[in-house]
PDB file of C-alpha atoms in Angstrom:
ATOM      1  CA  UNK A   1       0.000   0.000   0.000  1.00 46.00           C
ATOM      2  CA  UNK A   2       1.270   3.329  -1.024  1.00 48.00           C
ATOM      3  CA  UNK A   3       1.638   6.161   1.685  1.00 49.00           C
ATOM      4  CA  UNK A   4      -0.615   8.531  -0.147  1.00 47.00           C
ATOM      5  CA  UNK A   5      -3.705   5.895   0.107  1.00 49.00           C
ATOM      6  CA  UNK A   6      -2.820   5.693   4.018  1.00 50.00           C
ATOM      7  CA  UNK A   7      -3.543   9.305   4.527  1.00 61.00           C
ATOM      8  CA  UNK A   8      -6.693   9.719   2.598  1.00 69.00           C
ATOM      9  CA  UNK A   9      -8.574   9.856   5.731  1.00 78.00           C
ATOM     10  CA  UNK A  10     -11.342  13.212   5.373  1.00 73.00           C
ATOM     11  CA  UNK A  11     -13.939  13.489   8.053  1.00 74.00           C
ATOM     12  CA  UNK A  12     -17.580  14.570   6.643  1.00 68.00           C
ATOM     13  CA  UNK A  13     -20.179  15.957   8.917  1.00 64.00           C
ATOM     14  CA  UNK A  14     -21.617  12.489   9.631  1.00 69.00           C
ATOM     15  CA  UNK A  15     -18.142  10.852  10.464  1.00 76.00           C
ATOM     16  CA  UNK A  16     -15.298   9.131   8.213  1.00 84.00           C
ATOM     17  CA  UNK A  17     -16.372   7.518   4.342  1.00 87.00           C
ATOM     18  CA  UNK A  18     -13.941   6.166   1.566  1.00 89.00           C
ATOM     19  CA  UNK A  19     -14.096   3.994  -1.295  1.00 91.00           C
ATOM     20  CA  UNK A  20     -13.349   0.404   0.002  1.00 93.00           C
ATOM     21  CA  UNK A  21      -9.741  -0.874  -0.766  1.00 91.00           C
ATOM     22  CA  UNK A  22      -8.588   2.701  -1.619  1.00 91.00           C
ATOM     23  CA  UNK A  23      -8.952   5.107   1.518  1.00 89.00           C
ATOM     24  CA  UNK A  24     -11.090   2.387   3.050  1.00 93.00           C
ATOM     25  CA  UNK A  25      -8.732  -0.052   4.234  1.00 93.00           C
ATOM     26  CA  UNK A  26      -7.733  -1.807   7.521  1.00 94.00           C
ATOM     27  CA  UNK A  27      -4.834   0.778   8.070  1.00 93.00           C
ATOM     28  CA  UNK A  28      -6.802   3.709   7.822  1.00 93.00           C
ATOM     29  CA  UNK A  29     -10.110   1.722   9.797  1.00 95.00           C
ATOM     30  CA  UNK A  30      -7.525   1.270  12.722  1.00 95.00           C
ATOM     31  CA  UNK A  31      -6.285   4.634  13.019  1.00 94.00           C
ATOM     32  CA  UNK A  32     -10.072   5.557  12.926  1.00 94.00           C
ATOM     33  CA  UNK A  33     -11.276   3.360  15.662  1.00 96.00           C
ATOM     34  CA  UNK A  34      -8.080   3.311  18.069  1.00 96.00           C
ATOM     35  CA  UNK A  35      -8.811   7.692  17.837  1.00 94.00           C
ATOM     36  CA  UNK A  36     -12.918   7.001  18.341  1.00 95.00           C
ATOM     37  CA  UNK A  37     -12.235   4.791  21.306  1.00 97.00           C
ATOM     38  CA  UNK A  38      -9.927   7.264  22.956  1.00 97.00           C
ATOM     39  CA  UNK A  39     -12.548  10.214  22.046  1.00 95.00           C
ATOM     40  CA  UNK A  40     -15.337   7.860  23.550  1.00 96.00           C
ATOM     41  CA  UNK A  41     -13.756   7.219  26.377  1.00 97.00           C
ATOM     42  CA  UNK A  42     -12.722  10.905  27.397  1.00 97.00           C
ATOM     43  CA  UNK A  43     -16.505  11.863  26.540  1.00 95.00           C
ATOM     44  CA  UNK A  44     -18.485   9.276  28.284  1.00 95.00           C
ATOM     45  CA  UNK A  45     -17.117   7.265  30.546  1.00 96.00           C
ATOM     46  CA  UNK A  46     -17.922   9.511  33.678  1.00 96.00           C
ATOM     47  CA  UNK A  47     -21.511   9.748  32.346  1.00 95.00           C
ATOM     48  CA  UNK A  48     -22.367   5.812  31.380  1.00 96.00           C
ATOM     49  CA  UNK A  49     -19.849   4.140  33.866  1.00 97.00           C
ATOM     50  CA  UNK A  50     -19.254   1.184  30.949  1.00 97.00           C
ATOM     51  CA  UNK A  51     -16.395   0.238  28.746  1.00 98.00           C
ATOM     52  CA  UNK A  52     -18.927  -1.510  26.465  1.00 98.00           C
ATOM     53  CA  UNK A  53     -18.969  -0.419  22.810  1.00 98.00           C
ATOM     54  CA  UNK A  54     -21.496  -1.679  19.950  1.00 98.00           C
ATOM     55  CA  UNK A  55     -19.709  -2.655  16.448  1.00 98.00           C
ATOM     56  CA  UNK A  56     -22.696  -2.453  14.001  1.00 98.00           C
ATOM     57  CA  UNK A  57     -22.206  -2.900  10.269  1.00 97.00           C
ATOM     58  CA  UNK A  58     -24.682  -2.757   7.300  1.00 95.00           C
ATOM     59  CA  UNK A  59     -24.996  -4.724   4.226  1.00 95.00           C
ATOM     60  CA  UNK A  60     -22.195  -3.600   2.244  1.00 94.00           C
ATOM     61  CA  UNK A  61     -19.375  -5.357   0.788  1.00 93.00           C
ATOM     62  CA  UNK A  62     -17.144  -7.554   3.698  1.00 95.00           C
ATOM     63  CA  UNK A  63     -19.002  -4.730   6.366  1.00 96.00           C
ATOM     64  CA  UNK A  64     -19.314  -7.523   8.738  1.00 97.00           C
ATOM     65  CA  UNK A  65     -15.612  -8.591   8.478  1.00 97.00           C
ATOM     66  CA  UNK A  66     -14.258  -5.283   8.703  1.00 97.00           C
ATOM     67  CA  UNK A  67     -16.076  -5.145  12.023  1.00 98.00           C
ATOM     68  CA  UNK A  68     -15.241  -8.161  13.121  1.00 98.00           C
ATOM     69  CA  UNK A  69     -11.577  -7.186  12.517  1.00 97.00           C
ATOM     70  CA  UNK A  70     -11.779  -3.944  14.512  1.00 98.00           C
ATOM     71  CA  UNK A  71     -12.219  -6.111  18.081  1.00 98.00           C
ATOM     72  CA  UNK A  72      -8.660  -6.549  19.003  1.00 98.00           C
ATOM     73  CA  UNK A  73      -8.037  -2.548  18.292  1.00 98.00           C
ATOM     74  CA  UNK A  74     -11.581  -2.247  20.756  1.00 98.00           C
ATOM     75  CA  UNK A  75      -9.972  -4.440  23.255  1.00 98.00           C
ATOM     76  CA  UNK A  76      -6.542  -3.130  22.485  1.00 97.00           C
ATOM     77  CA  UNK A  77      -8.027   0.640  23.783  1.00 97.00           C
ATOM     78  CA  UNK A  78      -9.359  -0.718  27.130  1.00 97.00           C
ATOM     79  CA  UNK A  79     -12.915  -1.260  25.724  1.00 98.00           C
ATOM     80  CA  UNK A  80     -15.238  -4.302  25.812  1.00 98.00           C
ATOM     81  CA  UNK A  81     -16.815  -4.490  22.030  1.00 98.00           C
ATOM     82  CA  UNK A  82     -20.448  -6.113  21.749  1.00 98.00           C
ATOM     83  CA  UNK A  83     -20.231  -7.124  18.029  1.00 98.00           C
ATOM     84  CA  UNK A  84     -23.699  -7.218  16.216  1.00 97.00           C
ATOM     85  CA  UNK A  85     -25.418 -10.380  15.010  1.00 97.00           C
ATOM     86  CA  UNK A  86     -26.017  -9.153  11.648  1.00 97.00           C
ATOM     87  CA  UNK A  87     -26.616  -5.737   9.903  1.00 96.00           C
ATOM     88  CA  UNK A  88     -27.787  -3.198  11.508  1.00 97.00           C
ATOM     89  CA  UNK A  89     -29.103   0.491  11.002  1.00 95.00           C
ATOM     90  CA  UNK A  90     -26.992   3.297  12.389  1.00 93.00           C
ATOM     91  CA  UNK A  91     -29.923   4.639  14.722  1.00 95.00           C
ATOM     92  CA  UNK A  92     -30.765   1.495  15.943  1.00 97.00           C
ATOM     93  CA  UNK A  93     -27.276   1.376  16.953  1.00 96.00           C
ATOM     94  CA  UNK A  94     -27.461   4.490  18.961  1.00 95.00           C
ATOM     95  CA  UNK A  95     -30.524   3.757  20.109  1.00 97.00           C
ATOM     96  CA  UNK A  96     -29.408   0.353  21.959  1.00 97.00           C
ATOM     97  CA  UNK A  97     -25.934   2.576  23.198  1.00 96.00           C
ATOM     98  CA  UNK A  98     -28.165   5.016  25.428  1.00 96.00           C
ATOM     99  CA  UNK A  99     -31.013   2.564  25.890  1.00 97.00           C
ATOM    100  CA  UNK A 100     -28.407  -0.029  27.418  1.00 96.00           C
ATOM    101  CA  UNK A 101     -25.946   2.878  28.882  1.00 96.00           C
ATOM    102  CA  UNK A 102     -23.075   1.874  27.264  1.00 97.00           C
ATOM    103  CA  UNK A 103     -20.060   3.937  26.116  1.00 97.00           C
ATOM    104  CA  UNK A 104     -21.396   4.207  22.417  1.00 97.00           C
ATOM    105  CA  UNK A 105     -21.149   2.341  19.235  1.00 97.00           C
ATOM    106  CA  UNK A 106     -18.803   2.272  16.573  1.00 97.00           C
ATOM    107  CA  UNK A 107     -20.801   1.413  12.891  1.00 96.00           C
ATOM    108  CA  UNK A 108     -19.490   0.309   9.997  1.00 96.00           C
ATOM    109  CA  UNK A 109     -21.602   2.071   7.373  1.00 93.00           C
ATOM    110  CA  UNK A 110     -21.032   4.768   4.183  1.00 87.00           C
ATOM    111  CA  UNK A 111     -24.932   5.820   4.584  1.00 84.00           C
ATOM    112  CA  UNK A 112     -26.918   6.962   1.736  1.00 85.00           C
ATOM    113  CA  UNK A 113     -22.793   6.940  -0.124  1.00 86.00           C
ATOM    114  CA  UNK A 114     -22.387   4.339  -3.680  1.00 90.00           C
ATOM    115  CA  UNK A 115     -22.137   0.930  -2.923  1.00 91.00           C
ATOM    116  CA  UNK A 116     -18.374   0.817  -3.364  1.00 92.00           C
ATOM    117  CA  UNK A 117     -17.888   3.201  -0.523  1.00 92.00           C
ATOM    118  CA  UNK A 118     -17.679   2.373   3.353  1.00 93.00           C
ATOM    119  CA  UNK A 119     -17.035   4.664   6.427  1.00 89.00           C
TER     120      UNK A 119
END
């Protein structure tokens, strides 16, 4: 991987989206969630009292393994990740973080972005 495609990472109003295998790619998803755990963290914790975090993930292309490959970098920040059973929507995601007081939830999503794109 070239160090120009490790860099593309550009924050929208509604979080972090790239086309997958270009600026969407494990390196850039760790940097991502290692710096969204720490944020988390430093938010919430003295509110919730829980290290839990939701990984969600929608129907895209390999969504659900590029959550499942973001729970050692979870664990690796202090944090306990609750991976989801299947897809899930983005608000339901949030809704089950403050219904369940836990710390938050981390989705795996690009939104209403082209199918080649995740975030």
């Amino acid at each position: 991987m070239d160090q120009k495609s490790t860099k593309n990472i550009n924050f929208g109003t509604d979080g972090w989206r790239g086309i997958i295998g270009f600026d969407f790619h494990i390196e850039n998803l760790r940097k991502v969630v290692v710096a969204a755990c720490q944020e988390l963290k430093y938010q919430y914790f003295e509110e919730v009292q829980s290290l839990k975090v939701l990984i969600g993930y929608d129907r895209r292309f390999m969504a659900n393994k590029f959550a499942e490959s973001i729970i050692p970098y979870v664990k690796a920040s202090g944090l306990e990740p609750i991976l989801a059973k299947t897809y899930v929507t983005t608000p339901s995601c949030s809704f089950y973080a403050k219904e369940s007081k836990i710390l938050g939830a981390l989705v795996i999503t690009a939104s209403h972005n082209p199918y080649y794109w995740l975030g």
